[in-house]
Tab-separated table of C-alpha atoms and ligand atoms in Angstrom:
chain	number	residue	atom	x	y	z
A	286	UNK	CA	231.003	185.036	74.672
A	287	UNK	CA	230.890	188.368	72.802
A	288	UNK	CA	229.149	189.671	70.589
A	289	UNK	CA	231.031	188.532	67.820
A	290	UNK	CA	228.665	184.821	65.775
A	291	UNK	CA	231.669	183.010	65.271
A	292	UNK	CA	233.171	183.580	69.386
A	293	UNK	CA	230.411	180.879	69.940
A	294	UNK	CA	231.556	178.357	67.442
A	295	UNK	CA	234.531	176.179	69.156
A	296	UNK	CA	235.468	174.537	66.068
A	297	UNK	CA	235.528	176.014	62.576
A	298	UNK	CA	236.720	174.520	59.937
A	299	UNK	CA	236.686	176.756	56.658
A	300	UNK	CA	238.494	174.748	53.037
A	301	UNK	CA	240.696	172.944	54.557
A	302	UNK	CA	242.931	170.466	53.680
A	303	UNK	CA	245.800	168.314	54.662
A	304	UNK	CA	247.597	167.019	51.713
A	305	UNK	CA	250.921	164.655	51.892
A	306	UNK	CA	252.742	162.779	49.281
A	307	UNK	CA	250.116	164.872	46.957
A	308	UNK	CA	247.304	163.155	48.345
A	309	UNK	CA	244.944	164.538	50.268
A	310	UNK	CA	243.868	162.835	53.638
A	311	UNK	CA	241.399	166.213	54.327
A	312	UNK	CA	240.250	166.974	51.762
A	313	UNK	CA	238.420	170.541	51.665
A	314	UNK	CA	236.459	170.582	54.415
A	315	UNK	CA	234.160	172.815	56.057
A	316	UNK	CA	232.520	171.943	59.143
A	317	UNK	CA	231.542	174.597	62.257
A	318	UNK	CA	231.138	173.167	65.982
A	319	UNK	CA	228.908	175.223	67.844
A	320	UNK	CA	228.739	175.384	71.784
A	321	UNK	CA	227.354	172.598	73.161
A	322	UNK	CA	227.259	170.195	70.527
A	323	UNK	CA	228.694	166.385	70.845
A	324	UNK	CA	229.449	165.501	67.676
A	325	UNK	CA	230.255	162.070	66.738
A	326	UNK	CA	233.251	161.386	62.931
A	327	UNK	CA	232.104	158.139	61.553
A	328	UNK	CA	233.970	157.156	58.707
A	329	UNK	CA	236.074	153.830	57.033
A	330	UNK	CA	240.011	152.868	58.480
A	331	UNK	CA	242.082	155.803	56.526
A	332	UNK	CA	239.122	158.554	55.729
A	333	UNK	CA	241.297	160.703	57.351
A	334	UNK	CA	238.788	161.293	61.055
A	335	UNK	CA	242.535	160.883	63.078
A	336	UNK	CA	244.089	163.313	60.609
A	337	UNK	CA	241.062	165.569	60.983
A	338	UNK	CA	241.515	165.223	64.894
A	339	UNK	CA	244.929	166.246	64.610
A	340	UNK	CA	244.150	169.366	63.126
A	341	UNK	CA	241.197	169.876	65.747
A	342	UNK	CA	243.281	169.633	68.321
A	343	UNK	CA	245.757	172.170	67.131
A	344	UNK	CA	248.770	169.816	66.246
A	345	UNK	CA	248.450	169.778	62.466
A	346	UNK	CA	248.932	172.612	60.567
A	347	UNK	CA	245.868	172.339	57.277
A	348	UNK	CA	248.472	172.276	53.600
A	349	UNK	CA	244.687	174.741	52.121
A	350	UNK	CA	241.821	175.874	54.502
A	351	UNK	CA	241.049	178.842	57.691
A	352	UNK	CA	240.800	176.389	61.059
A	353	UNK	CA	240.488	178.424	64.422
A	354	UNK	CA	239.701	176.665	67.170
A	355	UNK	CA	237.733	177.991	70.044
A	356	UNK	CA	237.219	181.993	68.804
A	357	UNK	CA	241.006	181.148	68.030
A	358	UNK	CA	243.017	181.192	64.509
A	359	UNK	CA	245.441	178.411	64.172
A	360	UNK	CA	247.772	180.695	63.039
A	361	UNK	CA	247.539	183.564	64.903
A	362	UNK	CA	247.496	182.062	68.075
A	363	UNK	CA	250.049	180.836	70.054
A	364	UNK	CA	249.266	177.201	69.801
A	365	UNK	CA	251.022	176.638	73.436
A	366	UNK	CA	248.138	179.098	74.962
A	367	UNK	CA	245.664	176.828	73.356
A	368	UNK	CA	246.507	173.532	73.487
A	369	UNK	CA	245.996	173.417	77.400
A	370	UNK	CA	242.228	174.455	76.717
A	371	UNK	CA	242.001	170.953	74.764
A	372	UNK	CA	241.252	167.270	76.030
A	373	UNK	CA	243.201	164.394	73.471
A	374	UNK	CA	243.105	161.677	73.918
A	375	UNK	CA	244.037	158.646	72.024
A	376	UNK	CA	246.254	156.270	70.968
A	377	UNK	CA	248.821	158.254	69.535
A	378	UNK	CA	248.781	160.089	73.502
A	379	UNK	CA	249.028	156.135	75.435
A	380	UNK	CA	252.022	155.745	73.336
A	381	UNK	CA	253.734	158.276	74.265
A	382	UNK	CA	253.037	158.397	78.576
A	383	UNK	CA	255.939	156.652	80.460
A	384	UNK	CA	254.373	152.951	81.122
A	385	UNK	CA	255.776	153.038	84.643
A	386	UNK	CA	253.920	156.056	86.040
A	387	UNK	CA	251.392	155.077	87.863
A	388	UNK	CA	247.402	155.411	86.734
A	389	UNK	CA	246.997	158.511	89.018
A	390	UNK	CA	250.261	160.840	88.758
A	391	UNK	CA	249.346	159.446	84.254
A	392	UNK	CA	246.285	162.221	84.834
A	393	UNK	CA	247.662	164.145	87.831
A	394	UNK	CA	250.754	165.183	84.937
A	395	UNK	CA	248.095	166.594	82.280
A	396	UNK	CA	247.701	169.268	84.784
A	397	UNK	CA	250.913	170.820	84.654
A	398	UNK	CA	251.505	169.963	79.614
A	399	UNK	CA	253.368	167.442	80.579
A	400	UNK	CA	253.760	163.634	79.795
A	401	UNK	CA	256.054	162.297	82.533
A	402	UNK	CA	257.469	163.523	85.751
A	403	UNK	CA	256.057	164.107	89.047
A	404	UNK	CA	257.241	166.558	92.190
A	405	UNK	CA	256.061	166.663	95.193
A	406	UNK	CA	254.328	170.571	94.833
A	407	UNK	CA	251.880	169.182	92.984
A	408	UNK	CA	248.568	170.901	95.049
A	409	UNK	CA	246.301	169.437	97.048
A	410	UNK	CA	243.506	170.257	94.631
A	411	UNK	CA	244.922	168.815	91.753
A	412	UNK	CA	245.359	165.571	93.330
A	413	UNK	CA	241.473	165.901	94.418
A	414	UNK	CA	240.478	167.195	90.914
A	415	UNK	CA	242.223	163.580	89.097
A	416	UNK	CA	240.976	161.453	92.164
A	417	UNK	CA	237.629	162.841	91.496
A	418	UNK	CA	237.879	162.021	87.230
A	419	UNK	CA	239.163	158.917	87.771
A	420	UNK	CA	236.196	157.409	90.088
A	421	UNK	CA	233.929	159.244	87.851
A	422	UNK	CA	235.339	156.560	84.731
A	423	UNK	CA	235.718	153.799	86.929
A	424	UNK	CA	238.734	153.478	88.443
A	425	UNK	CA	239.218	154.062	91.579
A	426	UNK	CA	240.800	150.939	92.574
A	427	UNK	CA	244.265	151.229	90.021
A	428	UNK	CA	245.177	154.296	91.800
A	429	UNK	CA	248.308	152.634	92.168
A	430	UNK	CA	248.652	150.474	89.300
A	431	UNK	CA	251.371	151.139	86.533
A	432	UNK	CA	249.967	152.800	83.157
A	433	UNK	CA	251.652	149.742	81.680
A	434	UNK	CA	250.376	147.470	83.188
A	435	UNK	CA	246.214	148.376	82.105
A	436	UNK	CA	244.319	146.217	80.313
A	437	UNK	CA	243.108	148.279	76.633
A	438	UNK	CA	240.078	149.479	78.932
A	439	UNK	CA	241.796	150.485	82.268
A	440	UNK	CA	243.771	152.120	79.449
A	441	UNK	CA	240.983	154.226	77.764
A	442	UNK	CA	239.636	155.211	81.667
A	443	UNK	CA	243.044	156.278	82.068
A	444	UNK	CA	243.147	158.887	79.206
A	445	UNK	CA	239.806	160.097	79.626
A	446	UNK	CA	240.040	161.426	82.982
A	447	UNK	CA	243.585	162.696	81.867
A	448	UNK	CA	242.540	164.794	79.705
A	449	UNK	CA	239.913	166.372	81.451
A	450	UNK	CA	242.797	167.098	83.466
A	451	UNK	CA	243.484	169.956	82.540
A	452	UNK	CA	239.618	171.093	82.761
A	453	UNK	CA	239.204	171.128	78.641
A	454	UNK	CA	237.058	173.465	76.877
A	455	UNK	CA	237.470	171.280	73.538
A	456	UNK	CA	237.941	167.380	74.246
A	457	UNK	CA	238.673	164.640	71.382
A	458	UNK	CA	238.628	161.065	71.636
A	459	UNK	CA	239.733	159.001	68.894
A	460	UNK	CA	238.172	155.526	69.221
A	461	UNK	CA	237.462	155.824	72.831
A	462	UNK	CA	236.041	152.196	72.538
A	463	UNK	CA	238.675	150.142	70.064
A	464	UNK	CA	238.670	147.062	71.658
A	465	UNK	CA	237.381	147.390	73.980
A	466	UNK	CA	234.988	143.550	75.236
A	467	UNK	CA	230.680	144.284	75.095
A	468	UNK	CA	231.085	145.123	78.923
A	469	UNK	CA	232.927	146.986	78.344
A	470	UNK	CA	232.500	149.791	75.376
A	471	UNK	CA	228.587	149.308	76.820
A	472	UNK	CA	230.315	150.712	80.367
A	473	UNK	CA	232.137	153.378	78.074
A	474	UNK	CA	229.329	153.883	76.606
A	475	UNK	CA	227.401	154.747	79.726
A	476	UNK	CA	229.557	156.540	80.980
A	477	UNK	CA	230.513	158.597	77.608
A	478	UNK	CA	226.740	159.646	77.575
A	479	UNK	CA	226.957	160.999	81.660
A	480	UNK	CA	229.874	163.217	80.248
A	481	UNK	CA	227.544	164.144	76.602
A	482	UNK	CA	224.333	164.527	78.665
A	483	UNK	CA	226.334	167.272	81.770
A	484	UNK	CA	226.236	170.784	80.423
A	485	UNK	CA	228.601	171.879	82.640
A	486	UNK	CA	231.469	168.705	80.812
A	487	UNK	CA	233.361	170.441	77.488
A	488	UNK	CA	232.551	169.830	74.133
A	489	UNK	CA	233.357	166.612	72.650
A	490	UNK	CA	234.337	165.686	69.059
A	491	UNK	CA	234.348	161.538	69.287
A	492	UNK	CA	236.043	159.489	66.642
A	493	UNK	CA	234.039	155.937	66.523
A	494	UNK	CA	233.578	153.409	63.254
A	495	UNK	CA	230.022	151.649	65.014
A	496	UNK	CA	227.477	153.717	65.621
A	497	UNK	CA	226.857	150.812	68.414
A	498	UNK	CA	229.548	153.080	70.449
A	499	UNK	CA	227.281	156.642	70.142
A	500	UNK	CA	226.237	157.671	73.660
A	501	UNK	CA	222.791	159.026	74.263
A	502	UNK	CA	223.923	163.040	74.802
A	503	UNK	CA	225.665	163.149	70.942
A	504	UNK	CA	223.989	165.456	69.281
A	505	UNK	CA	225.764	165.985	65.600
A	506	UNK	CA	227.507	163.884	63.067
A	507	UNK	CA	230.565	163.871	60.186
A	508	UNK	CA	230.452	160.610	58.140
A	509	UNK	CA	233.763	161.107	56.304
A	510	UNK	CA	234.798	159.437	53.113
A	511	UNK	CA	238.497	159.640	51.227
A	512	UNK	CA	238.623	162.848	52.739
A	513	UNK	CA	235.786	163.890	52.126
A	514	UNK	CA	232.580	165.223	54.262
A	515	UNK	CA	229.490	163.556	52.940
A	516	UNK	CA	227.337	164.780	55.526
A	517	UNK	CA	227.133	167.008	58.493
A	518	UNK	CA	224.453	167.841	60.300
A	519	UNK	CA	222.193	165.963	62.831
A	520	UNK	CA	222.611	162.502	64.199
A	521	UNK	CA	218.483	162.423	64.321
A	522	UNK	CA	218.950	163.611	60.602
A	523	UNK	CA	222.407	163.297	58.586
A	524	UNK	CA	222.774	159.125	60.291
A	525	UNK	CA	220.700	157.302	57.871
A	526	UNK	CA	221.304	153.951	56.693
A	527	UNK	CA	221.556	156.072	53.107
A	528	UNK	CA	224.321	158.437	53.851
A	529	UNK	CA	225.902	155.517	56.246
A	530	UNK	CA	225.519	152.859	53.718
A	531	UNK	CA	227.232	155.713	50.914
A	532	UNK	CA	230.121	156.342	54.115
A	533	UNK	CA	230.956	152.881	54.396
A	534	UNK	CA	230.574	151.446	50.189
A	535	UNK	CA	228.519	148.901	51.603
A	536	UNK	CA	224.702	148.819	52.107
A	537	UNK	CA	223.736	148.702	55.415
A	538	UNK	CA	220.557	149.454	57.534
A	539	UNK	CA	221.001	152.017	61.259
A	540	UNK	CA	218.191	152.016	63.708
A	541	UNK	CA	217.318	153.811	66.758
A	542	UNK	CA	216.210	152.145	69.143
A	543	UNK	CA	215.507	154.303	72.210
A	544	UNK	CA	218.746	156.347	72.610
A	545	UNK	CA	221.698	153.758	71.233
A	546	UNK	CA	222.141	153.023	67.463
A	547	UNK	CA	222.191	150.300	65.809
A	548	UNK	CA	223.743	149.248	62.061
A	549	UNK	CA	223.720	146.323	60.138
A	550	UNK	CA	224.581	144.822	56.508
A	551	UNK	CA	222.084	144.164	54.405
A	552	UNK	CA	221.643	139.899	53.060
A	553	UNK	CA	223.169	139.519	49.979
A	554	UNK	CA	220.284	139.024	47.361
B	386	LIG	N1	252.178	161.462	57.280
B	386	LIG	C1	251.702	160.488	56.553
B	386	LIG	N2	252.511	160.763	54.774
B	386	LIG	C2	250.995	160.122	54.630
B	386	LIG	N3	250.161	159.943	54.331
B	386	LIG	C3	249.346	159.563	56.291
B	386	LIG	C4	250.175	160.528	56.640
B	386	LIG	N4	249.445	160.071	57.826
B	386	LIG	C5	248.879	159.212	57.487
B	386	LIG	N5	248.306	159.517	55.974
B	386	LIG	C6	246.913	158.514	55.413
B	386	LIG	O1	246.423	159.055	55.926
B	386	LIG	C7	244.958	158.370	54.867
B	386	LIG	C8	243.773	159.138	56.307
B	386	LIG	O2	244.571	158.706	57.892
B	386	LIG	P1	244.345	159.508	59.554
B	386	LIG	O3	244.953	158.280	60.380
B	386	LIG	O4	243.351	160.036	58.944
B	386	LIG	O5	242.490	157.634	59.276
B	386	LIG	P2	240.865	157.133	60.120
B	386	LIG	O6	240.176	157.847	59.220
B	386	LIG	O7	242.222	157.979	60.959
B	386	LIG	O8	241.267	156.202	59.809
B	386	LIG	P3	241.484	154.595	60.950
B	386	LIG	O9	240.138	154.510	61.019
B	386	LIG	O10	241.535	153.089	60.324
B	386	LIG	O11	242.062	155.543	62.431
B	386	LIG	C9	245.555	157.584	55.820
B	386	LIG	O12	245.449	156.665	54.309
B	386	LIG	C10	246.596	157.507	55.983
B	386	LIG	O13	247.449	155.645	55.150
B	387	LIG	MG1	242.329	157.095	63.079
């Protein structure tokens, strides 16, 4: 970390827009993530959450505005040097991974920034790390299973282990709990909670549709609707019934019980 205050910024978006076919998918978003913060992005289908994550992972260059990731400004930095510092787990990546590769290989190849390939030359150290991450995600019994045969939940946990493999400074998770059953969700939330509460873990940004999926240890929320920021700040302040109702466009009541959140619609009058 340097003297410059900007250096402690994990992510700094200033007036960022992503325009496609005359439409703003992301609309003048200014947002800053500081070291140690764990953010949740909430918003309805089509709000621009995944598009925003693609910007944050340096895979999408915005039409307008400036983006700094881990202190490096997009457009000025070699993204191939930046990308290994960012761990991404989302559906788009799962689709690119070879289905016949084993779970262990799937995680191990991330160390080399590859989506395929198996070499004799993998370090014993790397293999140890891959096994440790898979263990942490509860995937110990699946090391030799082919990636393509995994259930939704097993696949998600493998992807998170894979994203951690490059020892990223920033971890981006796009709907990690989507498609999981109740037990699977609770298990993942618990594991993400442990990760979020670990001071040595990377900065985290997680996209979700459900406040029930916000793990303990997450600190901030960004709410977006139609590409625009509706609210951004600490969960305790911004995750209110009023904000959530505006975000999803219907009357909602949000409650915090212990270190978890719930939301439900108001009964019809
Ligand atoms: N390349 C593109 N060209 C035109 N429109 C696009 C393109 N990519 C995405 N969109 C549109 O941009 C909007 C935002 O998409 P995005 O995937 O970011 O939404 P999201 O908030 O992640 O939604 P979901 O909750 O369904 O995953 C959607 O209406 C989508 O159809
Ligand atoms: Mg999405």
